[in-house]
Amino acid sequence: MQRYDMFIDGESRAPATGQWFPTDNPYLGTPWAEIAQGGPSDIDDAVRAAHRALHTGPWADLTASARGALLRRLGDTIAANARRLAETEVRDNGKIFTEMYGQLRYLPEWFAYYGGLADKVEGSVIPIDKKGYFTYTKKEPVGVVAAITPWNSPLLLLAWKIAPALAAGCTVVVKPSEFTSASTLELVRLFHEAGLPPGVVNVVTGFGKDVGAALVEHPLVRKISFTGSDTTGRHINQAAARDFKQVSLELGGKSPNIVFADADLAAAANGAVSGIFAATGQTCIAGSRLLVQESVHDEVVRRVVDLARTARMGDPMDEHTQVGPVTTPAQYAKVLDYVDIARREGAALALGGKSATRPECGNGWFVEPTIFTGVRNSMRIAQEEVFGPVLAVIPFRDEDEAVSLANDSRYGLGAGVWTSDIGRAFRVSDRIRSGTVWVNTYRAVSPLVPFGGVKESGVGRENGIEAITAYLENKSVWINTGAAAGNPFVMR
Ligand code: NAI
Ligand code: MG
């Protein structure tokens, strides 16, 4: 079995614990590689390496323009290795190759975008309101960044963090998910082959409670960028508060996909299906609540059920497969649990509702695309994140009720609006409390467009120009150009 070591200070390192743990292939339901099980001393080594690289050596000496050029080279490296990296991701998290390869081919754009932004970070000269001063601001890297990532799109979500962090001049310690560490280790090795200096990006693998917690608590870490569950996000936010570290958190969602009677219903049905069954529903922006106007409810349900029924399941590496397995046994059990919960709450099962036993699914952790109708928004199936292929359909009467149902959630990450009425598109987009609203489309993301959540979906934004400010601190400099300081007891 293949064995993966950690990557610290520019080199592969065996873990201080002397232990490796297996990582599974969700399609086969068996381990395919071993991952170094790091401990707190590995975290300490990695953070110290990152701290050294921040202040001394080649990285600290690079101009912003040179950093930008290096970032673009890292993007080229991803492009040259996209297929192999995508295959590693599919082997490790079971998502379909078509989607992971698409992500990997798009990933260089994050390095091009933030590479271009690196030397456009400017301070300002302040027309100061006191005589005899020259006062300016400049932006500096916040310091060592902890990037903690989940298993659903390991490299995409890592790029959202490290591209702006490196553009800002920060150094990084990555803690990938214990379920999908291999692709991150492969990527960071490739980055070093492309000329990334030692210590700038380090990877410590292992479990959240050991290495994740030690990383969050390390005093030399100044910023934590996390994507994952709201439960872990809460822990991290509290731990970070102890020594005032900055945090950005991208957490869960229970995103509404709202279909009005005036919508193109065929397009809306496509959007509803891709919103919840793409990525096997394992995405923070899954459109897991389908709100449908009463007059078209039955027709939309029929269309969505008919489409979902045709989903081809099986080997995620096969380009014809449309729905892959669930990534972990725990996630598999959790999804099936929620099917039971929904049934007990009185929701009506319109499709699926069980593990998939089709021959193409082998021993993998597959769940049939599942659709519940007759859901009330107060039910757990409408309020809690399942993170799997389970759709809850909720009827509504009019625009006001649609908006109020959409907003009746502790989350606020994404939302879809399907309508052919331009006024309604603007009105409803305005009234929905979420970080993103998609009108007559769903799940589109780009390095150019800010992404993140309100309420319990998180804190801060990734992507777009402003995301780089999450990795910068402002410094204000006052130069006395005039008289020597006078009365020592009075502030000037
Ligand atoms: P998680 O939130 O526990 O894991 C995410 C990352 O945080 C992993 O790298 C993990 O090792 C790390 N971590 C865990 N505990 C930590 C701690 N105390 N300190 C620092 N780092 C820690 O998510 P998990 O267990 O993989 O999945 C559980 C549920 O989370 C899923 O069922 C799903 O509902 C949700 N989830 C949401 C995601 C999203 O994109 N919003 C992504 C992955 C999971
Ligand atoms: Mg795995």
XYZ file of C-alpha atoms and ligand atoms in Angstrom:
537
model
C 0.000 0.000 0.000
C 1.207 3.485 -0.843
C 2.492 5.465 2.137
C 2.311 9.273 2.448
C 4.582 11.213 4.794
C 3.997 14.777 5.920
C 5.621 17.769 4.276
C 7.443 20.194 6.562
C 10.065 22.836 5.777
C 10.477 21.724 2.182
C 10.854 18.017 2.798
C 8.967 14.818 3.441
C 8.893 13.877 7.107
C 7.837 10.754 8.931
C 5.493 11.593 11.818
C 6.915 11.938 15.328
C 4.302 9.415 16.488
C 5.870 6.757 14.230
C 2.350 5.861 13.100
C 0.423 5.899 9.825
C -3.328 5.440 9.435
C -5.268 3.987 6.498
C -7.317 6.129 4.120
C -10.227 4.522 2.281
C -11.410 4.356 -1.292
C -15.176 4.964 -0.860
C -16.043 3.154 -4.075
C -14.257 -0.038 -3.037
C -14.947 0.424 0.659
C -11.330 -0.522 1.423
C -8.084 1.302 2.319
C -5.810 2.282 -0.552
C -3.006 4.243 1.169
C -1.493 5.092 4.532
C -1.202 8.632 5.826
C 1.248 9.931 8.422
C -0.444 10.391 11.783
C 1.027 13.647 12.997
C 1.056 14.889 16.567
C 1.487 18.218 18.349
C 5.289 18.167 17.973
C 4.905 17.928 14.187
C 2.604 20.931 14.322
C 5.193 22.808 16.331
C 7.904 21.975 13.765
C 5.678 23.039 10.874
C 4.548 26.302 12.470
C 8.138 27.199 13.380
C 9.250 26.461 9.820
C 6.458 28.689 8.516
C 7.402 31.414 10.980
C 11.068 31.285 9.914
C 10.097 31.431 6.239
C 7.901 34.439 6.933
C 10.739 36.509 8.366
C 13.977 35.204 6.831
C 15.162 33.533 3.647
C 14.020 33.579 0.038
C 10.279 34.034 0.584
C 10.699 37.037 2.861
C 13.025 38.590 0.271
C 10.684 38.238 -2.722
C 9.044 41.356 -4.079
C 5.283 41.233 -4.414
C 5.667 41.001 -8.194
C 8.013 38.044 -7.862
C 5.541 36.377 -5.506
C 2.852 36.893 -8.120
C 5.028 35.296 -10.811
C 5.704 32.352 -8.529
C 1.976 31.914 -7.879
C 1.317 31.776 -11.599
C 4.021 29.083 -11.885
C 2.253 27.085 -9.177
C -0.921 27.358 -11.260
C 0.952 26.026 -14.311
C 2.132 23.080 -12.228
C -1.447 22.259 -11.288
C -2.498 22.472 -14.935
C 0.290 20.073 -15.950
C -0.715 17.564 -13.266
C -4.496 18.064 -13.199
C -5.403 14.567 -14.298
C -3.204 12.778 -11.785
C -4.330 15.024 -8.910
C -7.980 14.515 -9.856
C -7.481 10.750 -9.903
C -6.004 10.878 -6.413
C -8.975 12.894 -5.179
C -11.483 10.492 -6.729
C -9.687 7.499 -5.228
C -9.781 9.157 -1.810
C -13.196 10.864 -1.616
C -15.250 9.009 -4.212
C -16.553 12.083 -6.000
C -16.912 11.633 -9.739
C -13.848 12.149 -11.922
C -15.731 14.460 -14.282
C -16.308 16.935 -11.440
C -12.899 16.614 -9.760
C -11.024 16.908 -13.057
C -13.127 19.948 -13.934
C -12.185 21.516 -10.597
C -8.494 20.733 -11.051
C -8.433 22.233 -14.525
C -10.082 25.389 -13.201
C -7.807 25.623 -10.133
C -4.907 27.419 -11.898
C -7.257 30.411 -12.303
C -7.065 31.036 -8.544
C -3.284 31.227 -8.763
C -3.452 33.478 -11.836
C -6.019 35.774 -10.203
C -4.261 36.154 -6.850
C -0.848 36.083 -8.521
C -1.966 39.121 -10.485
C -3.315 40.756 -7.352
C -0.108 40.294 -5.317
C 1.528 43.537 -6.485
C -1.685 45.568 -6.500
C -1.987 45.667 -2.737
C -1.482 49.337 -2.002
C -1.470 51.538 1.042
C -2.450 55.178 1.099
C -1.114 58.582 2.018
C -3.384 60.296 4.512
C -3.894 64.094 4.241
C -3.213 64.317 7.943
C -4.995 66.962 10.038
C -1.854 68.013 11.939
C 1.031 70.164 10.815
C 4.484 68.698 10.265
C 3.598 65.067 9.621
C 3.702 62.657 6.717
C 1.332 59.800 7.428
C 0.790 56.681 5.339
C -0.594 53.187 5.568
C 0.782 49.956 4.203
C -0.484 46.377 4.149
C 1.573 43.587 5.647
C 1.030 39.826 5.773
C -0.943 38.828 8.863
C 1.595 36.085 9.643
C 1.490 32.306 9.792
C -1.849 31.020 8.482
C -3.489 27.755 9.531
C -5.521 26.317 6.643
C -7.860 23.554 7.803
C -9.776 21.811 5.027
C -12.560 19.230 4.636
C -12.867 16.128 2.456
C -15.457 17.136 -0.115
C -13.296 19.249 -2.474
C -9.869 19.125 -0.848
C -7.753 20.983 -3.409
C -10.359 23.493 -4.571
C -11.031 24.624 -1.015
C -7.302 24.644 -0.238
C -6.629 26.876 -3.262
C -9.257 29.349 -2.008
C -7.083 29.767 1.080
C -3.474 29.446 -0.027
C -3.679 31.497 -3.240
C -4.710 34.737 -1.443
C -2.570 33.894 1.613
C 0.587 33.514 -0.502
C -0.277 36.561 -2.609
C -0.420 38.516 0.657
C 3.037 37.217 1.612
C 1.886 34.896 4.391
C 3.199 31.401 5.062
C 0.893 28.479 5.692
C 0.468 25.260 7.633
C -2.200 23.041 6.092
C -4.160 20.429 8.020
C -6.142 18.480 5.417
C -9.049 16.241 6.304
C -7.948 12.872 7.679
C -10.212 11.273 5.037
C -8.551 12.940 2.034
C -4.976 13.982 2.780
C -3.219 12.415 -0.218
C -3.969 15.032 -2.890
C -2.797 17.892 -0.652
C 0.519 16.120 -0.018
C 0.976 15.486 -3.743
C 0.165 19.096 -4.602
C 2.541 20.626 -2.086
C 5.365 18.373 -3.272
C 4.705 19.605 -6.842
C 4.766 23.209 -5.599
C 8.255 22.685 -4.190
C 9.434 21.118 -7.435
C 8.153 24.300 -9.126
C 10.306 26.466 -6.866
C 8.257 27.267 -3.758
C 10.841 27.912 -1.013
C 10.924 25.596 2.046
C 8.636 26.429 4.944
C 6.183 28.549 2.935
C 3.545 25.821 2.704
C 3.735 22.911 5.137
C 1.336 20.000 5.496
C 0.706 18.160 8.751
C -1.680 15.222 8.430
C -3.572 13.472 11.186
C -6.745 13.826 13.201
C -8.602 16.979 14.089
C -8.474 16.477 17.824
C -4.670 16.007 17.772
C -3.097 18.071 15.033
C -6.057 20.292 14.140
C -6.498 21.455 17.726
C -2.724 21.878 18.255
C -2.499 24.001 15.115
C -5.369 26.241 16.171
C -3.813 26.720 19.606
C -0.248 27.351 18.451
C 0.819 30.823 19.602
C 2.749 31.603 16.389
C -0.370 31.106 14.236
C -2.071 34.464 13.600
C -4.904 33.540 11.275
C -7.085 30.474 10.881
C -8.960 29.786 7.688
C -11.335 26.863 8.097
C -13.859 25.036 5.928
C -15.911 22.246 7.452
C -18.710 21.561 9.889
C -20.292 24.219 12.082
C -19.534 22.081 15.147
C -15.794 22.201 14.495
C -16.062 25.837 13.388
C -17.507 26.721 16.782
C -14.597 24.993 18.589
C -12.083 26.787 16.410
C -13.709 30.173 16.883
C -13.635 29.756 20.653
C -10.062 28.484 20.733
C -8.935 31.329 18.458
C -10.531 33.903 20.732
C -8.163 32.993 23.583
C -5.211 34.701 21.930
C -7.150 36.888 19.485
C -6.303 35.053 16.283
C -8.212 36.102 13.208
C -10.598 33.545 11.730
C -12.543 32.957 8.582
C -15.027 30.124 8.696
C -16.877 28.522 5.786
C -19.410 26.228 7.405
C -22.608 24.441 6.523
C -25.828 25.313 4.804
C -29.411 24.319 4.217
C -29.730 26.275 1.051
C -33.172 26.894 -0.481
C -33.698 26.398 -4.194
C -36.916 28.331 -4.930
C -39.055 27.530 -7.975
C -41.762 30.039 -8.905
C -44.669 29.079 -11.153
C -43.432 31.493 -13.822
C -40.052 29.712 -14.138
C -38.774 27.604 -17.029
C -39.683 24.389 -15.222
C -37.373 22.136 -17.242
C -34.400 24.345 -16.390
C -35.510 24.570 -12.757
C -35.746 20.792 -12.507
C -32.216 20.465 -13.892
C -31.007 23.021 -11.366
C -32.796 21.276 -8.516
C -31.224 17.928 -9.418
C -27.697 19.268 -9.871
C -28.125 21.369 -6.713
C -28.622 18.319 -4.518
C -27.331 15.250 -6.362
C -24.142 16.632 -7.902
C -21.236 15.739 -5.643
C -23.629 13.226 -4.017
C -25.006 16.186 -2.064
C -21.701 16.496 -0.225
C -21.247 20.186 -0.713
C -21.800 23.100 1.607
C -23.957 24.810 -1.053
C -26.201 21.803 -1.706
C -29.683 23.049 -2.606
C -31.143 20.721 -0.014
C -34.498 22.517 0.403
C -36.559 22.719 -2.772
C -39.262 25.351 -2.261
C -41.923 25.037 -4.963
C -44.921 27.280 -5.637
C -48.123 25.334 -5.029
C -49.573 25.686 -8.522
C -46.587 23.892 -10.116
C -45.654 21.703 -7.160
C -46.773 18.359 -8.588
C -45.304 19.021 -11.995
C -41.924 20.083 -10.583
C -41.805 17.084 -8.257
C -42.606 14.766 -11.163
C -39.845 16.316 -13.298
C -37.259 16.199 -10.505
C -38.107 12.615 -9.537
C -37.989 11.505 -13.184
C -34.595 13.121 -13.692
C -33.098 11.861 -10.434
C -34.305 8.349 -11.215
C -32.098 8.289 -14.319
C -28.892 9.087 -12.399
C -26.176 6.600 -13.286
C -24.360 5.425 -10.161
C -21.170 3.425 -10.025
C -17.401 3.751 -10.385
C -16.654 7.454 -9.880
C -13.595 7.124 -12.134
C -15.911 6.205 -15.065
C -16.781 9.329 -17.016
C -20.379 8.108 -17.494
C -21.065 7.930 -13.760
C -23.258 10.759 -12.492
C -23.558 10.012 -8.776
C -20.722 8.521 -6.752
C -20.558 7.074 -3.255
C -20.646 8.938 0.026
C -17.093 9.633 1.218
C -16.940 8.015 4.649
C -18.752 5.231 6.524
C -19.771 7.780 9.169
C -21.262 10.029 6.508
C -23.053 7.035 4.959
C -24.601 6.175 8.331
C -25.519 9.816 8.929
C -27.320 10.126 5.586
C -29.334 6.954 6.184
C -30.135 8.191 9.711
C -31.626 11.357 8.277
C -33.771 9.255 5.930
C -35.238 7.577 9.031
C -35.634 10.891 10.813
C -37.542 12.366 7.856
C -39.806 9.319 7.683
C -40.565 9.514 11.404
C -41.322 13.216 11.066
C -43.991 12.332 8.515
C -42.333 13.380 5.262
C -43.416 11.368 2.205
C -40.743 9.413 0.358
C -40.965 10.117 -3.383
C -37.684 8.458 -4.440
C -34.814 6.411 -3.012
C -34.581 6.338 0.755
C -32.106 3.495 1.046
C -28.572 2.417 0.342
C -27.922 1.627 -3.299
C -27.447 -2.055 -4.000
C -27.142 -1.805 -7.782
C -24.414 -4.160 -9.063
C -22.392 -1.165 -10.410
C -22.108 0.086 -6.825
C -20.131 -2.924 -5.580
C -19.225 -2.615 -1.919
C -19.085 1.176 -2.007
C -20.935 3.491 0.363
C -23.742 4.435 -2.024
C -27.101 5.969 -1.125
C -29.926 6.192 -3.686
C -30.839 9.753 -4.699
C -33.590 10.471 -2.186
C -36.507 12.904 -2.401
C -38.995 13.713 0.355
C -42.173 15.659 -0.315
C -44.706 17.038 2.157
C -41.857 18.482 4.218
C -42.582 21.295 6.674
C -39.779 23.792 7.173
C -39.772 23.133 10.923
C -38.817 19.466 10.447
C -35.236 18.410 11.181
C -34.875 17.284 7.556
C -35.458 20.935 6.574
C -33.327 22.523 9.280
C -30.237 20.306 9.657
C -27.433 19.778 7.158
C -27.458 16.186 5.879
C -24.503 16.565 3.512
C -25.777 13.810 1.259
C -28.143 13.088 -1.660
C -31.372 13.889 0.207
C -33.789 16.544 -1.048
C -36.638 18.033 1.019
C -39.487 19.519 -1.051
C -41.555 22.245 0.625
C -44.554 23.937 -1.016
C -45.259 27.685 -0.785
C -48.156 29.970 -1.801
C -46.599 33.295 -2.790
C -43.405 35.343 -2.863
C -43.694 36.463 0.751
C -44.051 32.925 1.993
C -41.160 31.749 -0.193
C -38.876 34.407 1.277
C -39.939 33.733 4.821
C -39.397 29.963 4.447
C -36.029 30.558 2.768
C -34.891 32.770 5.640
C -36.258 30.525 8.382
C -32.924 28.766 8.854
C -29.919 29.166 11.102
C -27.803 28.960 7.950
C -27.367 31.435 5.092
C -24.851 30.202 2.533
C -26.506 29.897 -0.887
C -29.933 30.211 -2.478
C -31.413 29.552 -5.905
C -34.275 31.505 -7.463
C -36.022 30.197 -10.576
C -38.296 32.743 -12.257
C -38.842 34.450 -15.609
C -39.982 37.686 -13.925
C -37.014 40.082 -13.831
C -38.520 42.209 -11.068
C -39.070 39.168 -8.906
C -35.476 38.033 -9.517
C -34.174 41.296 -8.011
C -36.785 41.508 -5.235
C -36.258 37.983 -3.966
C -32.452 38.202 -4.277
C -32.565 41.335 -2.119
C -34.718 39.766 0.578
C -32.885 36.460 0.980
C -30.331 36.412 3.765
C -27.435 34.423 2.329
C -23.919 34.999 1.068
C -24.818 34.038 -2.514
C -28.014 34.042 -4.569
C -28.120 32.315 -7.949
C -30.954 33.255 -10.321
C -31.868 30.681 -12.980
C -28.613 28.873 -12.284
C -27.066 27.128 -9.289
C -23.659 26.252 -7.817
C -21.561 28.588 -10.002
C -18.307 29.748 -8.345
C -15.337 31.765 -9.573
C -12.094 33.209 -8.188
C -13.515 36.647 -9.075
C -16.703 36.400 -7.016
C -16.824 36.593 -3.202
C -18.131 33.438 -1.510
C -19.164 32.814 2.076
C -22.047 32.737 4.479
C -24.139 34.760 6.875
C -25.598 33.611 10.184
C -24.261 30.171 11.176
C -22.859 29.508 7.709
C -19.706 31.310 8.641
C -17.577 34.377 9.010
C -15.714 36.175 6.228
C -15.536 35.751 2.466
C -13.247 33.808 0.176
C -12.605 34.669 -3.510
C -12.755 38.088 -5.093
C -10.424 41.035 -4.520
C -11.309 41.593 -0.894
C -10.471 38.028 0.144
C -6.803 39.007 0.170
C -7.473 41.497 2.970
C -8.240 38.531 5.244
C -4.512 37.781 5.051
C -3.287 41.353 5.523
C -2.847 43.731 8.419
C -2.803 47.469 8.079
C 0.161 49.441 9.377
C -0.056 53.211 9.887
C 3.221 55.127 9.815
C 3.627 58.678 11.175
C 6.738 60.600 10.158
C 7.468 63.826 11.960
C 8.750 66.140 9.230
C 8.799 69.276 11.371
C 9.694 70.452 14.817
C 11.231 68.216 17.446
C 8.713 66.825 19.919
C 7.755 69.494 22.431
C 5.974 69.173 25.772
C 6.424 65.470 26.776
C 3.209 65.459 28.809
C 0.773 66.474 26.068
C -0.321 64.392 23.114
C 0.211 66.126 19.765
P -15.025 18.490 10.434
O -15.554 19.859 10.474
O -14.835 17.800 11.715
O -13.633 18.439 9.666
C -13.099 19.476 8.886
C -11.625 19.648 9.213
O -11.472 20.096 10.559
C -10.811 18.360 9.117
O -9.539 18.649 8.590
C -10.692 17.936 10.562
O -9.597 17.113 10.835
C -10.547 19.271 11.254
N -10.885 19.278 12.678
C -11.760 18.480 13.336
N -11.805 18.797 14.643
C -10.931 19.823 14.830
C -10.546 20.615 15.950
N -11.052 20.414 17.165
N -9.638 21.598 15.764
C -9.138 21.840 14.545
N -9.456 21.133 13.454
C -10.349 20.135 13.583
O -15.972 17.665 9.462
P -16.079 16.075 9.292
O -16.015 15.385 10.615
O -15.100 15.653 8.275
O -17.559 15.975 8.708
C -18.655 16.069 9.598
C -19.782 16.861 9.013
O -19.369 18.172 8.692
C -20.321 16.324 7.705
O -21.262 15.337 7.930
C -20.912 17.551 7.083
O -22.228 17.723 7.545
C -20.077 18.669 7.593
N -19.100 19.134 6.596
C -19.315 20.328 5.982
C -18.433 20.779 5.027
C -18.648 22.065 4.328
O -18.048 22.314 3.288
N -19.465 22.949 4.843
C -17.263 19.992 4.619
C -17.098 18.765 5.355
C -18.001 18.374 6.284
Mg -10.310 8.455 1.710
